[in-house]
Short mmCIF file of C-alpha atoms and ligand atoms in Angstrom, two decimals:
data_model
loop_
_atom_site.label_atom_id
_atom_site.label_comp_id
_atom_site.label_asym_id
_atom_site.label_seq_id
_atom_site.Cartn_x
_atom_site.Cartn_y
_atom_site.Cartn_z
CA UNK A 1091 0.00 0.00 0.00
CA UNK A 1092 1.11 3.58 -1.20
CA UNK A 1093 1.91 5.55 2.15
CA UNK A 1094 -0.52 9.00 2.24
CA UNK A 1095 1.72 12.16 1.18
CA UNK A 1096 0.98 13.70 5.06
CA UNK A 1097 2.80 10.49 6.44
CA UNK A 1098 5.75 10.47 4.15
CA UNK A 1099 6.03 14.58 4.82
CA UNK A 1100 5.70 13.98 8.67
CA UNK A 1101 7.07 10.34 9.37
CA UNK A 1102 6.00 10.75 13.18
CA UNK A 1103 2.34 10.19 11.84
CA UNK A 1104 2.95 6.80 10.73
CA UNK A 1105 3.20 5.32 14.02
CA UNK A 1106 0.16 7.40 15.13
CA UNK A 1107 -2.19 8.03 12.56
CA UNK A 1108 -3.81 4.74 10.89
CA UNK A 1109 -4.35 5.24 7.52
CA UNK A 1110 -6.14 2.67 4.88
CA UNK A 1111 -6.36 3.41 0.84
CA UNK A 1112 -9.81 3.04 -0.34
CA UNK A 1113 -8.94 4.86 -4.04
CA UNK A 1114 -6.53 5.48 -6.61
CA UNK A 1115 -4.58 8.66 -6.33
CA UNK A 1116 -2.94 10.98 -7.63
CA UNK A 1117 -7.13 11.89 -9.32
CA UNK A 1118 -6.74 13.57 -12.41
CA UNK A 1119 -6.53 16.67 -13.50
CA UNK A 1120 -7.33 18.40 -16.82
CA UNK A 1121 -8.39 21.36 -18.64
CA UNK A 1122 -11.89 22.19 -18.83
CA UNK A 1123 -12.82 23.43 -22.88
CA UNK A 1124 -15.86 24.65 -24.38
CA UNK A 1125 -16.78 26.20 -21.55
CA UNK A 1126 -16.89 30.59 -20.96
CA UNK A 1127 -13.67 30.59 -19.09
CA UNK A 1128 -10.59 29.35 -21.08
CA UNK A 1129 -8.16 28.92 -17.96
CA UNK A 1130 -10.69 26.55 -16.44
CA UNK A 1131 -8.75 23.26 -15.01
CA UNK A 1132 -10.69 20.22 -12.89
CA UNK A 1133 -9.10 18.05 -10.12
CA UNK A 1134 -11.92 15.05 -10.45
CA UNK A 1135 -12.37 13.04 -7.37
CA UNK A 1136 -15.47 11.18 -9.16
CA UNK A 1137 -13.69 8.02 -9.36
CA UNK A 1138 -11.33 7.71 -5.99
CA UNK A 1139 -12.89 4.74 -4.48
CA UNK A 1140 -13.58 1.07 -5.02
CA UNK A 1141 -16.79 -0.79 -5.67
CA UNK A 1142 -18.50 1.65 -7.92
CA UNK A 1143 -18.34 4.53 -5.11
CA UNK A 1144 -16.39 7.13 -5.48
CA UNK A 1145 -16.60 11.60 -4.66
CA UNK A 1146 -14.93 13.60 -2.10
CA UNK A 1147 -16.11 11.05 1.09
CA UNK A 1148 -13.89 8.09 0.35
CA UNK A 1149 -10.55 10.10 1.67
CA UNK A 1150 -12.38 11.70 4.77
CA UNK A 1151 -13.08 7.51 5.78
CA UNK A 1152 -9.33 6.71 4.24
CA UNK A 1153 -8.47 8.25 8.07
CA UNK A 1154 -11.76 7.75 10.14
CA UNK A 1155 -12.29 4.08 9.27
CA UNK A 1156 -8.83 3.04 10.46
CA UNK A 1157 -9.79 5.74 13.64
CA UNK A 1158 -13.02 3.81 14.50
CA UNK A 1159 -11.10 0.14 14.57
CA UNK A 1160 -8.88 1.93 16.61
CA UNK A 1161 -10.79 2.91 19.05
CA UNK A 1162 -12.82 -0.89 18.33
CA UNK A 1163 -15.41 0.58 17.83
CA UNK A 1164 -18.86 -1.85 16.78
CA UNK A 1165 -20.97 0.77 15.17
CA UNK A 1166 -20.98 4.62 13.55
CA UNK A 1167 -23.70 6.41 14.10
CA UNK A 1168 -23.95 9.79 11.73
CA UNK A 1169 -26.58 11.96 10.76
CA UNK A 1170 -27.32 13.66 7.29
CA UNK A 1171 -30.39 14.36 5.25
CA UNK A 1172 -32.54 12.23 3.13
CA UNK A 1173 -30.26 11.95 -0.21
CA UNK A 1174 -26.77 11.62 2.49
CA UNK A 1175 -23.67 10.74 0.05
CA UNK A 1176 -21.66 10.41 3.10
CA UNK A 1177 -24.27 8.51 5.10
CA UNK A 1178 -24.55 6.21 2.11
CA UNK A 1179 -20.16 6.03 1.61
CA UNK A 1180 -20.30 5.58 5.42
CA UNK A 1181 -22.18 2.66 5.23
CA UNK A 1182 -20.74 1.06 2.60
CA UNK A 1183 -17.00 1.17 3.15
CA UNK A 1184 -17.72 0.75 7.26
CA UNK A 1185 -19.41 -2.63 6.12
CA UNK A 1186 -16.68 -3.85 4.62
CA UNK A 1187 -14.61 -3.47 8.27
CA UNK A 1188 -17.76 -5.06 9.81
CA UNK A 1189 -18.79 -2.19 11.18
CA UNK A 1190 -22.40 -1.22 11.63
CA UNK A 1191 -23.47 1.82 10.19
CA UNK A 1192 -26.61 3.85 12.15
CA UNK A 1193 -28.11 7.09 10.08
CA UNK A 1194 -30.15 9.50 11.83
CA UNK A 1195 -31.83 11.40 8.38
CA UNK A 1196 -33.72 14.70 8.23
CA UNK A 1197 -35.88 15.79 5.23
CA UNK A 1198 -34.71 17.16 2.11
CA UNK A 1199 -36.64 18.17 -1.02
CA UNK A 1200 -37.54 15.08 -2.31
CA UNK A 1201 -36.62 14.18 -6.08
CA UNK A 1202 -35.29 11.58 -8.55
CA UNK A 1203 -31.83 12.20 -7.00
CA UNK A 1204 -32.98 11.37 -3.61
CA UNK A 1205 -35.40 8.33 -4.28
CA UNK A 1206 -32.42 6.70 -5.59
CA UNK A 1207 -30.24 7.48 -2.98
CA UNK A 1208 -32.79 5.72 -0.18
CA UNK A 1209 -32.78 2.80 -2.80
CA UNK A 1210 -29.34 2.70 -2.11
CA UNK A 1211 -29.28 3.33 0.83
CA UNK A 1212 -31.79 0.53 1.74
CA UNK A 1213 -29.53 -1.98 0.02
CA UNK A 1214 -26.48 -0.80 2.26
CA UNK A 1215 -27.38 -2.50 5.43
CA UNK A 1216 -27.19 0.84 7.24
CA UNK A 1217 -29.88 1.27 10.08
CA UNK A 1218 -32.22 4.46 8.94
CA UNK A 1219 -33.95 6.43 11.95
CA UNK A 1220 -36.13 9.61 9.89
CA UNK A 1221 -35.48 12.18 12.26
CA UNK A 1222 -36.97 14.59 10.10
CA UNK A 1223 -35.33 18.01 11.70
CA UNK A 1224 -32.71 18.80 13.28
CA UNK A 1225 -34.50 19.42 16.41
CA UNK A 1226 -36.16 16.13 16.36
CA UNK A 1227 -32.43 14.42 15.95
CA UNK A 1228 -30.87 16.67 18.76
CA UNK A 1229 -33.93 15.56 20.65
CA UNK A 1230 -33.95 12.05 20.22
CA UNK A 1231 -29.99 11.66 20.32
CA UNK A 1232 -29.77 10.06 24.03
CA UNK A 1233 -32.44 7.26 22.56
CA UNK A 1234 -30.60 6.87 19.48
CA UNK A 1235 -26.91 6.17 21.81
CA UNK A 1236 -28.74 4.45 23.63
CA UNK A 1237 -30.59 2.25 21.25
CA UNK A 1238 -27.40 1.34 19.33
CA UNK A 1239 -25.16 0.39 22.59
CA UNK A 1240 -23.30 -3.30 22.71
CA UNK A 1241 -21.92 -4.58 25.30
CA UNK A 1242 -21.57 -1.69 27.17
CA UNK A 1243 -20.16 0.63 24.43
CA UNK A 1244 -21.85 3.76 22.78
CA UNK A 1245 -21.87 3.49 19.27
CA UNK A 1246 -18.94 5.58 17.60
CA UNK A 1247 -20.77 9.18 16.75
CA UNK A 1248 -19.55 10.91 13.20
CA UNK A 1249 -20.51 14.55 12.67
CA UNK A 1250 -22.55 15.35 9.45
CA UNK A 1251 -20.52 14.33 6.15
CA UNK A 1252 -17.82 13.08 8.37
CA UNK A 1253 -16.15 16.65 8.82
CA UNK A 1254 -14.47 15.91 12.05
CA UNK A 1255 -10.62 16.71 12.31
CA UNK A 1256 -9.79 13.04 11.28
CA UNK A 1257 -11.81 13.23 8.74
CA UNK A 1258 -10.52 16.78 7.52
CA UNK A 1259 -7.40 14.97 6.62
CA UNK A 1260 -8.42 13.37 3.84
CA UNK A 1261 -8.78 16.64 1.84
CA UNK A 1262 -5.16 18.06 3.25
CA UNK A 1263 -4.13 15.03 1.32
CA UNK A 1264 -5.54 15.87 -1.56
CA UNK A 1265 -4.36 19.66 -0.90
CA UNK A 1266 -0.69 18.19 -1.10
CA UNK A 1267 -1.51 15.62 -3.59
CA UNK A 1268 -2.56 18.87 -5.95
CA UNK A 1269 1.29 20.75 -4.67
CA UNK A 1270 2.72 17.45 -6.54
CA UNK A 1271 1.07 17.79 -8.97
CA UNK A 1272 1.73 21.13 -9.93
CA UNK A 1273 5.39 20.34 -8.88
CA UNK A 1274 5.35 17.67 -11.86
CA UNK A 1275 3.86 20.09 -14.22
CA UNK A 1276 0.47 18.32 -14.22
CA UNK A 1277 -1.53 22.00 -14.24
CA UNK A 1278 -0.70 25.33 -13.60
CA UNK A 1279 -0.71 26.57 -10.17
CA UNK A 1280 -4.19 27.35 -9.88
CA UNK A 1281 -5.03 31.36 -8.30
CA UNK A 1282 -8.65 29.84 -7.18
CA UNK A 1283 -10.05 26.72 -6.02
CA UNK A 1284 -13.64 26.22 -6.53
CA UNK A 1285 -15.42 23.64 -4.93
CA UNK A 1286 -18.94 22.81 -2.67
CA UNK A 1287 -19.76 22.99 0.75
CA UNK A 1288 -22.17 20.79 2.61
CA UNK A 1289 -20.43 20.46 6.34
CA UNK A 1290 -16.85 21.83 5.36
CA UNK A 1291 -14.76 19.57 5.50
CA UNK A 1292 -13.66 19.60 1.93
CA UNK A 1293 -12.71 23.22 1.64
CA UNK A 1294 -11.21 23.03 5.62
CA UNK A 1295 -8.88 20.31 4.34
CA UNK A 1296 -7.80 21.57 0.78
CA UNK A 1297 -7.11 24.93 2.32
CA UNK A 1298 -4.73 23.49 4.94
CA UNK A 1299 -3.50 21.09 2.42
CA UNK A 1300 -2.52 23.88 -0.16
CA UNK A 1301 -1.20 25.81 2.28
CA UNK A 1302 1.08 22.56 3.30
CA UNK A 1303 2.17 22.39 0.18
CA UNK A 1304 3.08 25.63 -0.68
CA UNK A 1305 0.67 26.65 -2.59
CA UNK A 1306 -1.05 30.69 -2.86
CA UNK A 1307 -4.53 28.82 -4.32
CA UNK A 1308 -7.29 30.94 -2.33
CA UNK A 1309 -10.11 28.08 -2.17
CA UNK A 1310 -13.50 29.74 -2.98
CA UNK A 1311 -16.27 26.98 -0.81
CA UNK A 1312 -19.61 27.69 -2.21
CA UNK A 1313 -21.80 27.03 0.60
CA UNK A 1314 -24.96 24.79 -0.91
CA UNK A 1315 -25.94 23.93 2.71
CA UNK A 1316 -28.39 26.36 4.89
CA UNK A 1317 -28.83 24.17 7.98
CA UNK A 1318 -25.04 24.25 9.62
CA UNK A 1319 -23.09 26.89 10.56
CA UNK A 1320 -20.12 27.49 7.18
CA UNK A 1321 -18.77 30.76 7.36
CA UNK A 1322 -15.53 31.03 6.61
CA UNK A 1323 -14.69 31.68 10.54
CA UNK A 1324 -16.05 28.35 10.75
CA UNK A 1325 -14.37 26.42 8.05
CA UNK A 1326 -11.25 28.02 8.78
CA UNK A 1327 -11.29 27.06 12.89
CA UNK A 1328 -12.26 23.25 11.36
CA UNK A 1329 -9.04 23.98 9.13
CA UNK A 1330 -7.24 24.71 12.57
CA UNK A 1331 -8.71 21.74 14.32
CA UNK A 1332 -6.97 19.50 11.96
CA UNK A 1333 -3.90 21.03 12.35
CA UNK A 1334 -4.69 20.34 15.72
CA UNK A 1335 -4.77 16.96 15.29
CA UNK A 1336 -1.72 16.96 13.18
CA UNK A 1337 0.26 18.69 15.73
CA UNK A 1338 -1.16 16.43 18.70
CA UNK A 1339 0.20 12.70 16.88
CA UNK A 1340 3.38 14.69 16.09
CA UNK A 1341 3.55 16.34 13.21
CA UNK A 1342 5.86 19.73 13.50
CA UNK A 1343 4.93 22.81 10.82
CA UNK A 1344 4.87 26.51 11.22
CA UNK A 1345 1.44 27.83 11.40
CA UNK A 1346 0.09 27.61 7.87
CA UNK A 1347 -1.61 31.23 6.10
CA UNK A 1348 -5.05 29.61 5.59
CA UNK A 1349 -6.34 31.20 2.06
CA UNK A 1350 -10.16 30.31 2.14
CA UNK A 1351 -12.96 32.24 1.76
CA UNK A 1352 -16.87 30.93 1.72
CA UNK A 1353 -19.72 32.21 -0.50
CA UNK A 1354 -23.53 31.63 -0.06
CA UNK A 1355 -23.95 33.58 -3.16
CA UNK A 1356 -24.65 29.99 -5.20
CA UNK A 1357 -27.16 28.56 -2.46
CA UNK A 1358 -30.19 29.56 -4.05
CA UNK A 1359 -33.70 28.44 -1.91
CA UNK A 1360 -31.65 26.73 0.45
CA UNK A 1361 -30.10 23.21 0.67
CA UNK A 1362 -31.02 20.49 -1.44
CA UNK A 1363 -33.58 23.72 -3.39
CA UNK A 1364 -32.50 23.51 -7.38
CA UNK A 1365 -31.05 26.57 -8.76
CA UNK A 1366 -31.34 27.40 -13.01
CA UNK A 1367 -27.95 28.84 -13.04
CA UNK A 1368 -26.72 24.94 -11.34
CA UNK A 1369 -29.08 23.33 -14.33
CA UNK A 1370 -27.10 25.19 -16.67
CA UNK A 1371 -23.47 24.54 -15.31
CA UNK A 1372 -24.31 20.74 -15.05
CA UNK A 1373 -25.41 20.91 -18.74
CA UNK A 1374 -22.11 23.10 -19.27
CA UNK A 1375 -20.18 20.12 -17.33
CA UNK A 1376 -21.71 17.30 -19.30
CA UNK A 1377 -20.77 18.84 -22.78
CA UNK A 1378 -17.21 19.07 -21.31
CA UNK A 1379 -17.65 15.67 -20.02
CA UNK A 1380 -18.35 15.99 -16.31
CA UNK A 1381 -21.34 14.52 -14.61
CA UNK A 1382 -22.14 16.59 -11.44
CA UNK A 1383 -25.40 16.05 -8.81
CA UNK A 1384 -27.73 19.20 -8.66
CA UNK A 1385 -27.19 19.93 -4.81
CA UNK A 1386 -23.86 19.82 -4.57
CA UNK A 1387 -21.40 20.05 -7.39
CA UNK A 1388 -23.36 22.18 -10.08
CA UNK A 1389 -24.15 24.41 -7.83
CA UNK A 1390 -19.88 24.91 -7.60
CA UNK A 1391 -19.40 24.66 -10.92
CA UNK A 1392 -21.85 27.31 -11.69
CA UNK A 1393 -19.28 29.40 -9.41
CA UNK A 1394 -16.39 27.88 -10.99
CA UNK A 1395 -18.09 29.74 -14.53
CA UNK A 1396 -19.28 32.74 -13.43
CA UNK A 1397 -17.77 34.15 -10.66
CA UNK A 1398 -15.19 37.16 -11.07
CA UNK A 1399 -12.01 35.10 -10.19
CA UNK A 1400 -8.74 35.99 -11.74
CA UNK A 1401 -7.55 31.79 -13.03
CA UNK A 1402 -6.69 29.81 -13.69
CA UNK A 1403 -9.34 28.52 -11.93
CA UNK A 1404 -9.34 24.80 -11.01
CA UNK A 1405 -13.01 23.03 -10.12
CA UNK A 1406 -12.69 20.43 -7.72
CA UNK A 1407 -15.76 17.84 -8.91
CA UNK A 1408 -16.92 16.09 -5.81
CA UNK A 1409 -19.54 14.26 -7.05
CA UNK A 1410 -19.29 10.18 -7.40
CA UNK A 1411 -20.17 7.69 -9.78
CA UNK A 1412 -23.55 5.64 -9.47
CA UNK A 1413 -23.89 2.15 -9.59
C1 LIG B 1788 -21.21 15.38 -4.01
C2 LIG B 1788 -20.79 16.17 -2.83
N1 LIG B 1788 -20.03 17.26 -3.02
C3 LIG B 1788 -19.62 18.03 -2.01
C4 LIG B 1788 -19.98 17.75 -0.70
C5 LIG B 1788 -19.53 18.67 0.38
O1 LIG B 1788 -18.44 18.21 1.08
P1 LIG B 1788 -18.27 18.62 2.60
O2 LIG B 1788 -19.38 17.94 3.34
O3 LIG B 1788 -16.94 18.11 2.97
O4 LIG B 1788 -18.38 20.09 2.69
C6 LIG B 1788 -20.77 16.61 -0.44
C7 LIG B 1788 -21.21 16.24 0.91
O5 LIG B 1788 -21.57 16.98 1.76
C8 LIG B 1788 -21.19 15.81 -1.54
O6 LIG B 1788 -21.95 14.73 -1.35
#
């Protein structure tokens, strides 16, 4: 197994920091034509997983899968909404450890995209609770622990879209798998990165990751998600939190200059609400041959075409395939 680039960059982490490869890296990269910007480049994560699976959630669980047998734990219990990627990713790559997966799901506009997703999701093995709201999940939480206890243990809880610290990591990887790539010529040092926000822990990562590696990128998260809190104040303490983390299993780096910035300028009715302007940059994306997911990605790539950003411009495509 390939070592991650943060444990060949800070050795100490081996020893401390379980890792386990669930994809094929370095993704690729390539410029974007036929679209209105010409200096448009894409880092595509669509196919960095096994099984069919693949999007931005595979490398969070590369570190929080290896975490959770760690800490032997039986079951993960995570929340998300109706259409959850991550709950689904969750599910299927914790199965494959033998661990249980638990999903505590609130509403969502329901459509096409989302009927599919509780097919899936069905077929997973994960145990669904419909919450409904947030409120209801806060409220029912100490049931839900509860409920999923085994002898004697609590069932291992995963903030939504996995965007703890651990799980942070996985996108500082890809933040420094982008730096070699650059190094080796791959793409042009991009000036923006443009890519989606549903908890944060994408843009948190890749910003810390960039700055790791040395790059100026200023990562542009276009916040498609109305129900947590994703300023950039907030993405940029989860940013610090991984360091955190970093620092605490004994990694040693100056205090990186975190270049992030968040926009809700793309969010439209509110999460999970389709926008025309995300209808048109998925159709954009498909003639350049990109297949992005209307809550999430086309709502980034409209960004990625339209916003005033001095390039190039490099769209990170989050979005997985579909069995
Ligand atoms: C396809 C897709 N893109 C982007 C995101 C956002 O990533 P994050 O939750 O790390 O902000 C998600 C999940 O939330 C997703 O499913």
């Amino acid at each position: 197994m390939t070592k991650p680039i943060l444990q060949r960059r800070f050795p100490a982490l081996e020893r401390t920091l379980p890792f386990r490869r669930l994809g094929d890296g370095p993704t690729p990269v390539r410029r974007l034509t036929g679209t209105t910007r010409d200096d448009l480049w894409c880092k595509d994560e669509s196919g960095y997983g096994t099984g069919g699976w693949g999007g931005n959630k595979v490398r969070k669980l590369e570190w929080l899968l290896p975490e959770m047998q760690r800490r032997k734990a039986h079951t993960v219990l995570t929340v998300g909404a109706t259409g959850t990627n991550w709950g689904l990713a969750a599910a299927l790559y914790a199965r494959e450890l033998g661990i249980d997966t638990v999903l505590a799901l609130v509403d969502q506009p329901e459509d096409e995209h989302v009927r599919e997703q509780q097919r899936r999701l069905r077929e997973s093995g994960a145990t669904v609770h419909h919450t409904r709201s947030k409120l209801l999940t806060m409220a029912g939480a100490p049931w839900l622990f509860l409920r999923h206890t085994r002898g004697g243990r609590l069932p291992y809880y995963l903030p939504p879209g996995g965007s703890a610290p651990i799980g942070v990591l996985g996108y500082v990887e890809a933040g420094l798998e982008l730096g070699e790539q650059v190094v080796a010529g791959r793409l042009p040092a991009p000036r923006h990165i443009v890519t989606a926000v549903g908890s944060g822990g994408t843009v948190a990562g890749l910003a810390l990751g960039c700055a790791l590696a040395g790059l100026r990128a200023r990562v542009i998260g276009v916040v498609v998600n109305d129900t947590l809190p994703l300023a950039t104040r907030d993405l940029t303490r989860l940013a610090d939190r991984a360091a955190a983390v970093l620092r605490k299993r004994g990694a040693a780096f100056d205090t990186p200059q975190l270049r992030l910035t968040a926009t809700r300028d793309y969010l439209g009715g509110g999460y999970g609400h389709p926008t025309a302007q995300a209808a048109d940059a998925a159709d954009t994306a498909e003639a350049a041959g990109l297949r992005l997911d209307p809550v999430y990605s086309a709502k980034a790539f409209a960004a990625a075409l339209t916003a005033d950003l001095e390039g190039p411009v490099l769209f990170l495509n989050t979005y997985g395939p579909r069995k």
